[in-house]
Amino acid sequence: MKEIPVQDLSLSKTFQTYQKKFKALADERRLQIMHQITQQKEVCVCDLSDTMALPQSKLSYHLKILLDASLIKKETRGTWSYYSLNEEEVNHLLSEELCCLFRHD
Amino acid sequence: MKEIPVQDLSLSKTFQTYQKKFKALADERRLQIMHQITQQKEVCVCDLSDTMALPQSKLSYHLKILLDASLIKKETRGTWSYYSLNEEEVNHLLSEELCCLFRHD
DNA sequence: TTAATTAATCAAAAAAAATTGATTTAAGGA
DNA sequence: TCCTTAAATCAATTTTTTTTGATTAATTAA
């Protein structure tokens, strides 16, 4: 039997949430994706596949990580999936100085 | 011979810098460390080793990652190493709403 | 000088994340 | 219906990160 060395369980939960968000941002390709989404408001996988020269499966993989961290939003129209910035979440997380790079004002 | 599909090399460099910082924050233990450093102003490895119930080598490993990302600073006095928040860097990166958790005002 | 303390580093193993190419799903048009 | 397109998912492999325990380095005190 091992003791769990956590004083504050809710704080631990908070850290886990932020860990997930920072992990999503901890990749150069995903930062590029974030940047492009920030610039273009709305982007589909095929657009990104062109501009970033990445295969579709890789993009879907990275987009899912950003989506699961609630940093971006997804809307499906027809066969297309459109991704956009989750401004509320991003602005909560990142400084205003990172505006234009990864967040809007 | 492969072409490098990067339009803006300086932008790519910027992304690499942020990738490193977000990678440093992408771990629950390191967020705990950041939190404790934020609270206490200054902390040595043995302090953290006690409060976080982690072996010394693991702590040194994680502290190095935060240090290399310039999120914390280190000062050696005698045989002790004291770590403190790099407020400038952290405030540049994180939102004001994360104040008290991982940054000062 | 020797012993004790603090912390960094190292190499090997384990765990987690990313890549790859293929397959599957779903929508739309011929 | 059949074919095409867009994108998600999957399994196997590769790469990266983390853990572990031991060793090393440096400082201080006896």
PDB file of C-alpha atoms (C1' of nucleotides) in Angstrom:
ATOM      1  CA  MET A   1       0.000   0.000   0.000  1.00  0.00           C
ATOM      2  CA  LYS A   2       1.346   3.347  -1.064  1.00  0.00           C
ATOM      3  CA  GLU A   3       0.252   6.730   0.173  1.00  0.00           C
ATOM      4  CA  ILE A   4      -0.691   9.284  -2.414  1.00  0.00           C
ATOM      5  CA  PRO A   5       1.449  12.344  -1.708  1.00  0.00           C
ATOM      6  CA  VAL A   6      -1.056  14.944  -2.828  1.00  0.00           C
ATOM      7  CA  GLN A   7      -2.269  17.526  -0.376  1.00  0.00           C
ATOM      8  CA  ASP A   8      -4.806  19.142  -2.641  1.00  0.00           C
ATOM      9  CA  LEU A   9      -6.573  16.855  -5.051  1.00  0.00           C
ATOM     10  CA  SER A  10      -8.405  19.636  -6.862  1.00  0.00           C
ATOM     11  CA  LEU A  11      -5.122  21.409  -7.446  1.00  0.00           C
ATOM     12  CA  SER A  12      -3.772  18.205  -8.923  1.00  0.00           C
ATOM     13  CA  LYS A  13      -6.754  18.098 -11.258  1.00  0.00           C
ATOM     14  CA  THR A  14      -6.073  21.680 -12.292  1.00  0.00           C
ATOM     15  CA  PHE A  15      -2.482  20.811 -13.091  1.00  0.00           C
ATOM     16  CA  GLN A  16      -3.615  17.886 -15.205  1.00  0.00           C
ATOM     17  CA  THR A  17      -5.838  20.161 -17.256  1.00  0.00           C
ATOM     18  CA  TYR A  18      -3.039  22.628 -17.880  1.00  0.00           C
ATOM     19  CA  GLN A  19      -0.610  19.823 -18.577  1.00  0.00           C
ATOM     20  CA  LYS A  20      -2.863  18.697 -21.394  1.00  0.00           C
ATOM     21  CA  LYS A  21      -3.052  22.176 -22.886  1.00  0.00           C
ATOM     22  CA  PHE A  22       0.678  22.820 -22.648  1.00  0.00           C
ATOM     23  CA  LYS A  23       1.389  19.387 -24.069  1.00  0.00           C
ATOM     24  CA  ALA A  24      -0.769  20.265 -27.041  1.00  0.00           C
ATOM     25  CA  LEU A  25       1.306  23.409 -27.575  1.00  0.00           C
ATOM     26  CA  ALA A  26       4.596  21.594 -27.025  1.00  0.00           C
ATOM     27  CA  ASP A  27       5.183  20.788 -30.664  1.00  0.00           C
ATOM     28  CA  GLU A  28       6.481  23.002 -33.444  1.00  0.00           C
ATOM     29  CA  ARG A  29       4.069  21.643 -36.030  1.00  0.00           C
ATOM     30  CA  ARG A  30       1.097  22.224 -33.772  1.00  0.00           C
ATOM     31  CA  LEU A  31       2.287  25.756 -33.096  1.00  0.00           C
ATOM     32  CA  GLN A  32       2.419  26.295 -36.858  1.00  0.00           C
ATOM     33  CA  ILE A  33      -1.115  24.955 -37.107  1.00  0.00           C
ATOM     34  CA  MET A  34      -2.234  27.257 -34.282  1.00  0.00           C
ATOM     35  CA  HIS A  35      -0.600  30.181 -36.038  1.00  0.00           C
ATOM     36  CA  GLN A  36      -2.303  29.477 -39.329  1.00  0.00           C
ATOM     37  CA  ILE A  37      -5.681  29.008 -37.654  1.00  0.00           C
ATOM     38  CA  THR A  38      -5.138  32.270 -35.792  1.00  0.00           C
ATOM     39  CA  GLN A  39      -4.465  34.059 -39.077  1.00  0.00           C
ATOM     40  CA  GLN A  40      -7.219  32.505 -41.165  1.00  0.00           C
ATOM     41  CA  LYS A  41     -10.079  32.201 -38.708  1.00  0.00           C
ATOM     42  CA  GLU A  42     -11.143  28.912 -40.288  1.00  0.00           C
ATOM     43  CA  VAL A  43      -9.148  26.152 -41.907  1.00  0.00           C
ATOM     44  CA  CYS A  44      -9.847  22.693 -43.290  1.00  0.00           C
ATOM     45  CA  VAL A  45      -7.475  19.730 -43.165  1.00  0.00           C
ATOM     46  CA  CYS A  46      -6.779  19.844 -46.895  1.00  0.00           C
ATOM     47  CA  ASP A  47      -5.770  23.525 -46.679  1.00  0.00           C
ATOM     48  CA  LEU A  48      -3.291  22.756 -43.936  1.00  0.00           C
ATOM     49  CA  SER A  49      -2.082  19.683 -45.780  1.00  0.00           C
ATOM     50  CA  ASP A  50      -1.118  21.947 -48.685  1.00  0.00           C
ATOM     51  CA  THR A  51       0.480  24.827 -46.838  1.00  0.00           C
ATOM     52  CA  MET A  52       2.306  22.722 -44.295  1.00  0.00           C
ATOM     53  CA  ALA A  53       3.352  19.894 -46.591  1.00  0.00           C
ATOM     54  CA  LEU A  54       2.174  17.258 -44.166  1.00  0.00           C
ATOM     55  CA  PRO A  55       0.235  14.078 -44.960  1.00  0.00           C
ATOM     56  CA  GLN A  56      -3.420  14.076 -44.033  1.00  0.00           C
ATOM     57  CA  SER A  57      -3.189  11.433 -41.334  1.00  0.00           C
ATOM     58  CA  LYS A  58      -0.491  13.366 -39.533  1.00  0.00           C
ATOM     59  CA  LEU A  59      -2.565  16.525 -39.625  1.00  0.00           C
ATOM     60  CA  SER A  60      -5.665  14.802 -38.311  1.00  0.00           C
ATOM     61  CA  TYR A  61      -3.549  13.398 -35.500  1.00  0.00           C
ATOM     62  CA  HIS A  62      -2.191  16.796 -34.477  1.00  0.00           C
ATOM     63  CA  LEU A  63      -5.523  18.549 -34.888  1.00  0.00           C
ATOM     64  CA  LYS A  64      -7.114  16.006 -32.591  1.00  0.00           C
ATOM     65  CA  ILE A  65      -4.566  16.759 -29.889  1.00  0.00           C
ATOM     66  CA  LEU A  66      -5.292  20.483 -30.122  1.00  0.00           C
ATOM     67  CA  LEU A  67      -9.008  19.761 -30.183  1.00  0.00           C
ATOM     68  CA  ASP A  68      -8.884  17.461 -27.156  1.00  0.00           C
ATOM     69  CA  ALA A  69      -7.088  20.212 -25.274  1.00  0.00           C
ATOM     70  CA  SER A  70      -9.924  22.595 -26.212  1.00  0.00           C
ATOM     71  CA  LEU A  71      -7.529  24.998 -27.890  1.00  0.00           C
ATOM     72  CA  ILE A  72      -9.381  24.784 -31.189  1.00  0.00           C
ATOM     73  CA  LYS A  73     -12.943  24.067 -32.289  1.00  0.00           C
ATOM     74  CA  LYS A  74     -14.242  21.899 -35.109  1.00  0.00           C
ATOM     75  CA  GLU A  75     -17.272  22.224 -37.338  1.00  0.00           C
ATOM     76  CA  THR A  76     -18.131  19.643 -39.945  1.00  0.00           C
ATOM     77  CA  ARG A  77     -19.916  20.779 -43.098  1.00  0.00           C
ATOM     78  CA  GLY A  78     -20.416  18.092 -45.708  1.00  0.00           C
ATOM     79  CA  THR A  79     -17.250  16.084 -46.058  1.00  0.00           C
ATOM     80  CA  TRP A  80     -15.147  18.982 -44.825  1.00  0.00           C
ATOM     81  CA  SER A  81     -14.018  19.647 -41.286  1.00  0.00           C
ATOM     82  CA  TYR A  82     -13.357  23.260 -40.460  1.00  0.00           C
ATOM     83  CA  TYR A  83     -11.118  24.128 -37.553  1.00  0.00           C
ATOM     84  CA  SER A  84     -11.032  27.454 -35.761  1.00  0.00           C
ATOM     85  CA  LEU A  85      -9.435  28.971 -32.694  1.00  0.00           C
ATOM     86  CA  ASN A  86     -11.063  28.518 -29.296  1.00  0.00           C
ATOM     87  CA  GLU A  87     -10.383  32.124 -28.394  1.00  0.00           C
ATOM     88  CA  GLU A  88     -11.757  31.953 -24.889  1.00  0.00           C
ATOM     89  CA  GLU A  89      -9.500  29.090 -23.870  1.00  0.00           C
ATOM     90  CA  VAL A  90      -6.430  30.444 -25.615  1.00  0.00           C
ATOM     91  CA  ASN A  91      -6.850  33.905 -24.151  1.00  0.00           C
ATOM     92  CA  HIS A  92      -7.256  32.416 -20.716  1.00  0.00           C
ATOM     93  CA  LEU A  93      -4.004  30.535 -21.111  1.00  0.00           C
ATOM     94  CA  LEU A  94      -1.609  32.739 -23.052  1.00  0.00           C
ATOM     95  CA  SER A  95      -0.387  36.260 -22.493  1.00  0.00           C
ATOM     96  CA  GLU A  96      -1.596  39.185 -24.558  1.00  0.00           C
ATOM     97  CA  GLU A  97       1.897  39.486 -25.927  1.00  0.00           C
ATOM     98  CA  LEU A  98       1.381  36.230 -27.782  1.00  0.00           C
ATOM     99  CA  CYS A  99      -1.529  37.809 -29.598  1.00  0.00           C
ATOM    100  CA  CYS A 100      -1.205  37.596 -33.384  1.00  0.00           C
ATOM    101  CA  LEU A 101       1.073  34.616 -33.000  1.00  0.00           C
ATOM    102  CA  PHE A 102      -1.310  32.205 -31.330  1.00  0.00           C
ATOM    103  CA  ARG A 103      -4.198  34.293 -30.049  1.00  0.00           C
ATOM    104  CA  HIS A 104      -6.532  37.111 -31.061  1.00  0.00           C
ATOM    105  CA  ASP A 105      -7.064  40.298 -29.108  1.00  0.00           C
TER     106      ASP A 105
ATOM    107  CA  MET B   1      17.757  16.271 -51.871  1.00  0.00           C
ATOM    108  CA  LYS B   2      14.724  17.497 -50.036  1.00  0.00           C
ATOM    109  CA  GLU B   3      13.278  20.959 -50.049  1.00  0.00           C
ATOM    110  CA  ILE B   4      12.606  22.550 -46.712  1.00  0.00           C
ATOM    111  CA  PRO B   5       8.984  23.688 -46.761  1.00  0.00           C
ATOM    112  CA  VAL B   6       9.403  26.734 -44.585  1.00  0.00           C
ATOM    113  CA  GLN B   7       8.470  30.138 -45.858  1.00  0.00           C
ATOM    114  CA  ASP B   8       9.686  32.105 -42.909  1.00  0.00           C
ATOM    115  CA  LEU B   9      12.753  30.787 -41.190  1.00  0.00           C
ATOM    116  CA  SER B  10      12.703  33.321 -38.366  1.00  0.00           C
ATOM    117  CA  LEU B  11       9.102  32.365 -37.631  1.00  0.00           C
ATOM    118  CA  SER B  12      10.204  28.753 -37.455  1.00  0.00           C
ATOM    119  CA  LYS B  13      12.882  29.741 -34.960  1.00  0.00           C
ATOM    120  CA  THR B  14      10.266  31.541 -32.886  1.00  0.00           C
ATOM    121  CA  PHE B  15       8.106  28.438 -32.857  1.00  0.00           C
ATOM    122  CA  GLN B  16      11.043  26.350 -31.708  1.00  0.00           C
ATOM    123  CA  THR B  17      11.605  28.673 -28.778  1.00  0.00           C
ATOM    124  CA  TYR B  18       7.978  28.483 -27.702  1.00  0.00           C
ATOM    125  CA  GLN B  19       7.917  24.745 -28.275  1.00  0.00           C
ATOM    126  CA  LYS B  20      10.698  24.405 -25.725  1.00  0.00           C
ATOM    127  CA  LYS B  21       8.873  26.523 -23.168  1.00  0.00           C
ATOM    128  CA  PHE B  22       5.551  24.755 -23.619  1.00  0.00           C
ATOM    129  CA  LYS B  23       7.289  21.400 -23.517  1.00  0.00           C
ATOM    130  CA  ALA B  24       8.755  22.388 -20.161  1.00  0.00           C
ATOM    131  CA  LEU B  25       5.269  23.163 -18.885  1.00  0.00           C
ATOM    132  CA  ALA B  26       3.775  20.013 -20.386  1.00  0.00           C
ATOM    133  CA  ASP B  27       4.243  17.882 -17.313  1.00  0.00           C
ATOM    134  CA  GLU B  28       2.200  17.743 -14.140  1.00  0.00           C
ATOM    135  CA  ARG B  29       5.234  17.397 -11.879  1.00  0.00           C
ATOM    136  CA  ARG B  30       6.904  20.387 -13.448  1.00  0.00           C
ATOM    137  CA  LEU B  31       3.715  22.411 -13.053  1.00  0.00           C
ATOM    138  CA  GLN B  32       3.727  21.461  -9.369  1.00  0.00           C
ATOM    139  CA  ILE B  33       7.329  22.613  -9.154  1.00  0.00           C
ATOM    140  CA  MET B  34       6.462  25.877 -10.908  1.00  0.00           C
ATOM    141  CA  HIS B  35       3.585  26.371  -8.491  1.00  0.00           C
ATOM    142  CA  GLN B  36       5.739  25.833  -5.433  1.00  0.00           C
ATOM    143  CA  ILE B  37       8.450  28.129  -6.769  1.00  0.00           C
ATOM    144  CA  THR B  38       5.794  30.749  -7.479  1.00  0.00           C
ATOM    145  CA  GLN B  39       4.568  30.525  -3.894  1.00  0.00           C
ATOM    146  CA  GLN B  40       7.900  30.410  -2.122  1.00  0.00           C
ATOM    147  CA  LYS B  41      10.040  32.776  -4.185  1.00  0.00           C
ATOM    148  CA  GLU B  42      13.077  30.559  -3.670  1.00  0.00           C
ATOM    149  CA  VAL B  43      13.428  26.816  -3.312  1.00  0.00           C
ATOM    150  CA  CYS B  44      16.256  24.318  -3.100  1.00  0.00           C
ATOM    151  CA  VAL B  45      16.229  20.782  -4.453  1.00  0.00           C
ATOM    152  CA  CYS B  46      16.067  19.199  -1.021  1.00  0.00           C
ATOM    153  CA  ASP B  47      12.980  21.281  -0.116  1.00  0.00           C
ATOM    154  CA  LEU B  48      11.192  20.109  -3.233  1.00  0.00           C
ATOM    155  CA  SER B  49      12.363  16.574  -2.666  1.00  0.00           C
ATOM    156  CA  ASP B  50      10.559  16.639   0.683  1.00  0.00           C
ATOM    157  CA  THR B  51       7.315  18.333  -0.283  1.00  0.00           C
ATOM    158  CA  MET B  52       6.896  16.537  -3.574  1.00  0.00           C
ATOM    159  CA  ALA B  53       8.095  13.115  -2.501  1.00  0.00           C
ATOM    160  CA  LEU B  54      10.365  12.755  -5.487  1.00  0.00           C
ATOM    161  CA  PRO B  55      13.927  11.430  -5.565  1.00  0.00           C
ATOM    162  CA  GLN B  56      16.677  13.986  -5.990  1.00  0.00           C
ATOM    163  CA  SER B  57      17.798  12.850  -9.431  1.00  0.00           C
ATOM    164  CA  LYS B  58      14.281  13.151 -10.802  1.00  0.00           C
ATOM    165  CA  LEU B  59      13.952  16.646  -9.423  1.00  0.00           C
ATOM    166  CA  SER B  60      17.270  17.769 -10.840  1.00  0.00           C
ATOM    167  CA  TYR B  61      16.161  16.384 -14.194  1.00  0.00           C
ATOM    168  CA  HIS B  62      12.882  18.300 -14.187  1.00  0.00           C
ATOM    169  CA  LEU B  63      14.446  21.477 -12.825  1.00  0.00           C
ATOM    170  CA  LYS B  64      16.981  21.394 -15.636  1.00  0.00           C
ATOM    171  CA  ILE B  65      14.211  21.256 -18.211  1.00  0.00           C
ATOM    172  CA  LEU B  66      12.510  24.295 -16.678  1.00  0.00           C
ATOM    173  CA  LEU B  67      15.871  26.056 -16.423  1.00  0.00           C
ATOM    174  CA  ASP B  68      16.816  25.328 -20.043  1.00  0.00           C
ATOM    175  CA  ALA B  69      13.504  26.804 -21.096  1.00  0.00           C
ATOM    176  CA  SER B  70      14.356  29.938 -19.083  1.00  0.00           C
ATOM    177  CA  LEU B  71      11.211  29.634 -17.002  1.00  0.00           C
ATOM    178  CA  ILE B  72      13.168  29.526 -13.765  1.00  0.00           C
ATOM    179  CA  LYS B  73      16.508  30.840 -12.560  1.00  0.00           C
ATOM    180  CA  LYS B  74      19.188  29.158 -10.491  1.00  0.00           C
ATOM    181  CA  GLU B  75      21.625  30.505  -7.940  1.00  0.00           C
ATOM    182  CA  THR B  76      24.212  28.347  -6.234  1.00  0.00           C
ATOM    183  CA  ARG B  77      25.274  29.206  -2.699  1.00  0.00           C
ATOM    184  CA  GLY B  78      27.629  26.738  -1.078  1.00  0.00           C
ATOM    185  CA  THR B  79      26.437  23.241  -1.768  1.00  0.00           C
ATOM    186  CA  TRP B  80      22.883  24.427  -2.237  1.00  0.00           C
ATOM    187  CA  SER B  81      21.157  25.372  -5.455  1.00  0.00           C
ATOM    188  CA  TYR B  82      18.316  27.821  -5.124  1.00  0.00           C
ATOM    189  CA  TYR B  83      15.693  28.031  -7.816  1.00  0.00           C
ATOM    190  CA  SER B  84      13.363  30.955  -8.401  1.00  0.00           C
ATOM    191  CA  LEU B  85      10.812  32.060 -10.973  1.00  0.00           C
ATOM    192  CA  ASN B  86      11.960  33.862 -14.094  1.00  0.00           C
ATOM    193  CA  GLU B  87       9.092  36.312 -13.836  1.00  0.00           C
ATOM    194  CA  GLU B  88       9.845  38.202 -17.002  1.00  0.00           C
ATOM    195  CA  GLU B  89       9.738  35.111 -19.167  1.00  0.00           C
ATOM    196  CA  VAL B  90       6.733  33.602 -17.449  1.00  0.00           C
ATOM    197  CA  ASN B  91       4.742  36.823 -17.638  1.00  0.00           C
ATOM    198  CA  HIS B  92       5.564  37.149 -21.299  1.00  0.00           C
ATOM    199  CA  LEU B  93       4.250  33.664 -21.921  1.00  0.00           C
ATOM    200  CA  LEU B  94       1.259  33.131 -19.664  1.00  0.00           C
ATOM    201  CA  SER B  95      -1.943  35.060 -19.169  1.00  0.00           C
ATOM    202  CA  GLU B  96      -2.561  37.216 -16.145  1.00  0.00           C
ATOM    203  CA  GLU B  97      -5.311  34.813 -15.172  1.00  0.00           C
ATOM    204  CA  LEU B  98      -2.673  32.200 -14.433  1.00  0.00           C
ATOM    205  CA  CYS B  99      -1.180  34.522 -11.870  1.00  0.00           C
ATOM    206  CA  CYS B 100      -0.842  32.898  -8.436  1.00  0.00           C
ATOM    207  CA  LEU B 101      -0.820  29.502 -10.058  1.00  0.00           C
ATOM    208  CA  PHE B 102       2.319  29.813 -12.153  1.00  0.00           C
ATOM    209  CA  ARG B 103       3.119  33.522 -12.307  1.00  0.00           C
ATOM    210  CA  HIS B 104       3.323  36.606 -10.139  1.00  0.00           C
ATOM    211  CA  ASP B 105       1.547  39.873 -10.876  1.00  0.00           C
TER     212      ASP B 105
ATOM    213  C1'  DT C   1      42.648  14.740   5.275  1.00  0.00           C
ATOM    214  C1'  DT C   2      38.396  12.420   5.848  1.00  0.00           C
ATOM    215  C1'  DA C   3      33.534  12.212   6.153  1.00  0.00           C
ATOM    216  C1'  DA C   4      29.101  14.127   5.215  1.00  0.00           C
ATOM    217  C1'  DT C   5      25.891  16.739   2.520  1.00  0.00           C
ATOM    218  C1'  DT C   6      23.849  18.725  -1.759  1.00  0.00           C
ATOM    219  C1'  DA C   7      22.990  18.289  -6.257  1.00  0.00           C
ATOM    220  C1'  DA C   8      24.369  17.286 -11.193  1.00  0.00           C
ATOM    221  C1'  DT C   9      25.194  13.743 -14.475  1.00  0.00           C
ATOM    222  C1'  DC C  10      25.217   9.275 -16.641  1.00  0.00           C
ATOM    223  C1'  DA C  11      23.725   4.883 -18.896  1.00  0.00           C
ATOM    224  C1'  DA C  12      20.220   1.499 -19.248  1.00  0.00           C
ATOM    225  C1'  DA C  13      15.395   0.469 -19.112  1.00  0.00           C
ATOM    226  C1'  DA C  14      10.631   1.756 -19.354  1.00  0.00           C
ATOM    227  C1'  DA C  15       6.991   4.571 -20.908  1.00  0.00           C
ATOM    228  C1'  DA C  16       4.877   7.876 -23.891  1.00  0.00           C
ATOM    229  C1'  DA C  17       4.343  10.243 -28.175  1.00  0.00           C
ATOM    230  C1'  DA C  18       4.881  10.662 -33.153  1.00  0.00           C
ATOM    231  C1'  DT C  19       5.192   8.712 -37.759  1.00  0.00           C
ATOM    232  C1'  DT C  20       3.814   5.794 -41.441  1.00  0.00           C
ATOM    233  C1'  DG C  21       0.913   3.663 -44.696  1.00  0.00           C
ATOM    234  C1'  DA C  22      -3.326   1.384 -44.972  1.00  0.00           C
ATOM    235  C1'  DT C  23      -8.092   0.989 -43.986  1.00  0.00           C
ATOM    236  C1'  DT C  24     -12.563   2.826 -42.784  1.00  0.00           C
ATOM    237  C1'  DT C  25     -16.305   6.095 -42.659  1.00  0.00           C
ATOM    238  C1'  DA C  26     -19.201   9.409 -44.510  1.00  0.00           C
ATOM    239  C1'  DA C  27     -20.893  12.715 -47.850  1.00  0.00           C
ATOM    240  C1'  DG C  28     -21.689  14.180 -52.637  1.00  0.00           C
ATOM    241  C1'  DG C  29     -21.946  13.744 -57.532  1.00  0.00           C
ATOM    242  C1'  DA C  30     -22.275  11.120 -61.906  1.00  0.00           C
TER     243       DA C  30
ATOM    244  C1'  DT D   1     -25.651   2.311 -57.467  1.00  0.00           C
ATOM    245  C1'  DC D   2     -20.842   3.353 -58.076  1.00  0.00           C
ATOM    246  C1'  DC D   3     -17.044   6.418 -57.832  1.00  0.00           C
ATOM    247  C1'  DT D   4     -14.633  10.229 -55.803  1.00  0.00           C
ATOM    248  C1'  DT D   5     -13.218  13.171 -52.198  1.00  0.00           C
ATOM    249  C1'  DA D   6     -12.311  14.561 -47.260  1.00  0.00           C
ATOM    250  C1'  DA D   7     -10.982  13.165 -43.105  1.00  0.00           C
ATOM    251  C1'  DA D   8     -10.798   9.916 -39.038  1.00  0.00           C
ATOM    252  C1'  DT D   9      -8.872   5.802 -37.254  1.00  0.00           C
ATOM    253  C1'  DC D  10      -5.837   1.862 -36.757  1.00  0.00           C
ATOM    254  C1'  DA D  11      -1.681  -1.112 -35.953  1.00  0.00           C
ATOM    255  C1'  DA D  12       3.159  -1.412 -36.275  1.00  0.00           C
ATOM    256  C1'  DT D  13       7.341   0.985 -36.016  1.00  0.00           C
ATOM    257  C1'  DT D  14      10.309   4.711 -34.751  1.00  0.00           C
ATOM    258  C1'  DT D  15      11.547   8.439 -31.921  1.00  0.00           C
ATOM    259  C1'  DT D  16      11.472  11.012 -27.780  1.00  0.00           C
ATOM    260  C1'  DT D  17      10.939  11.524 -23.005  1.00  0.00           C
ATOM    261  C1'  DT D  18      11.010   9.869 -18.373  1.00  0.00           C
ATOM    262  C1'  DT D  19      12.519   6.925 -14.772  1.00  0.00           C
ATOM    263  C1'  DT D  20      15.860   4.505 -12.068  1.00  0.00           C
ATOM    264  C1'  DG D  21      19.853   3.706  -9.438  1.00  0.00           C
ATOM    265  C1'  DA D  22      24.567   4.637  -9.383  1.00  0.00           C
ATOM    266  C1'  DT D  23      28.370   7.602  -9.843  1.00  0.00           C
ATOM    267  C1'  DT D  24      30.614  11.997  -9.813  1.00  0.00           C
ATOM    268  C1'  DA D  25      31.625  16.761  -8.371  1.00  0.00           C
ATOM    269  C1'  DA D  26      31.837  20.307  -5.189  1.00  0.00           C
ATOM    270  C1'  DT D  27      31.425  22.389  -0.754  1.00  0.00           C
ATOM    271  C1'  DT D  28      31.645  22.319   4.263  1.00  0.00           C
ATOM    272  C1'  DA D  29      32.754  20.651   8.765  1.00  0.00           C
ATOM    273  C1'  DA D  30      35.148  17.558  11.919  1.00  0.00           C
TER     274       DA D  30
END
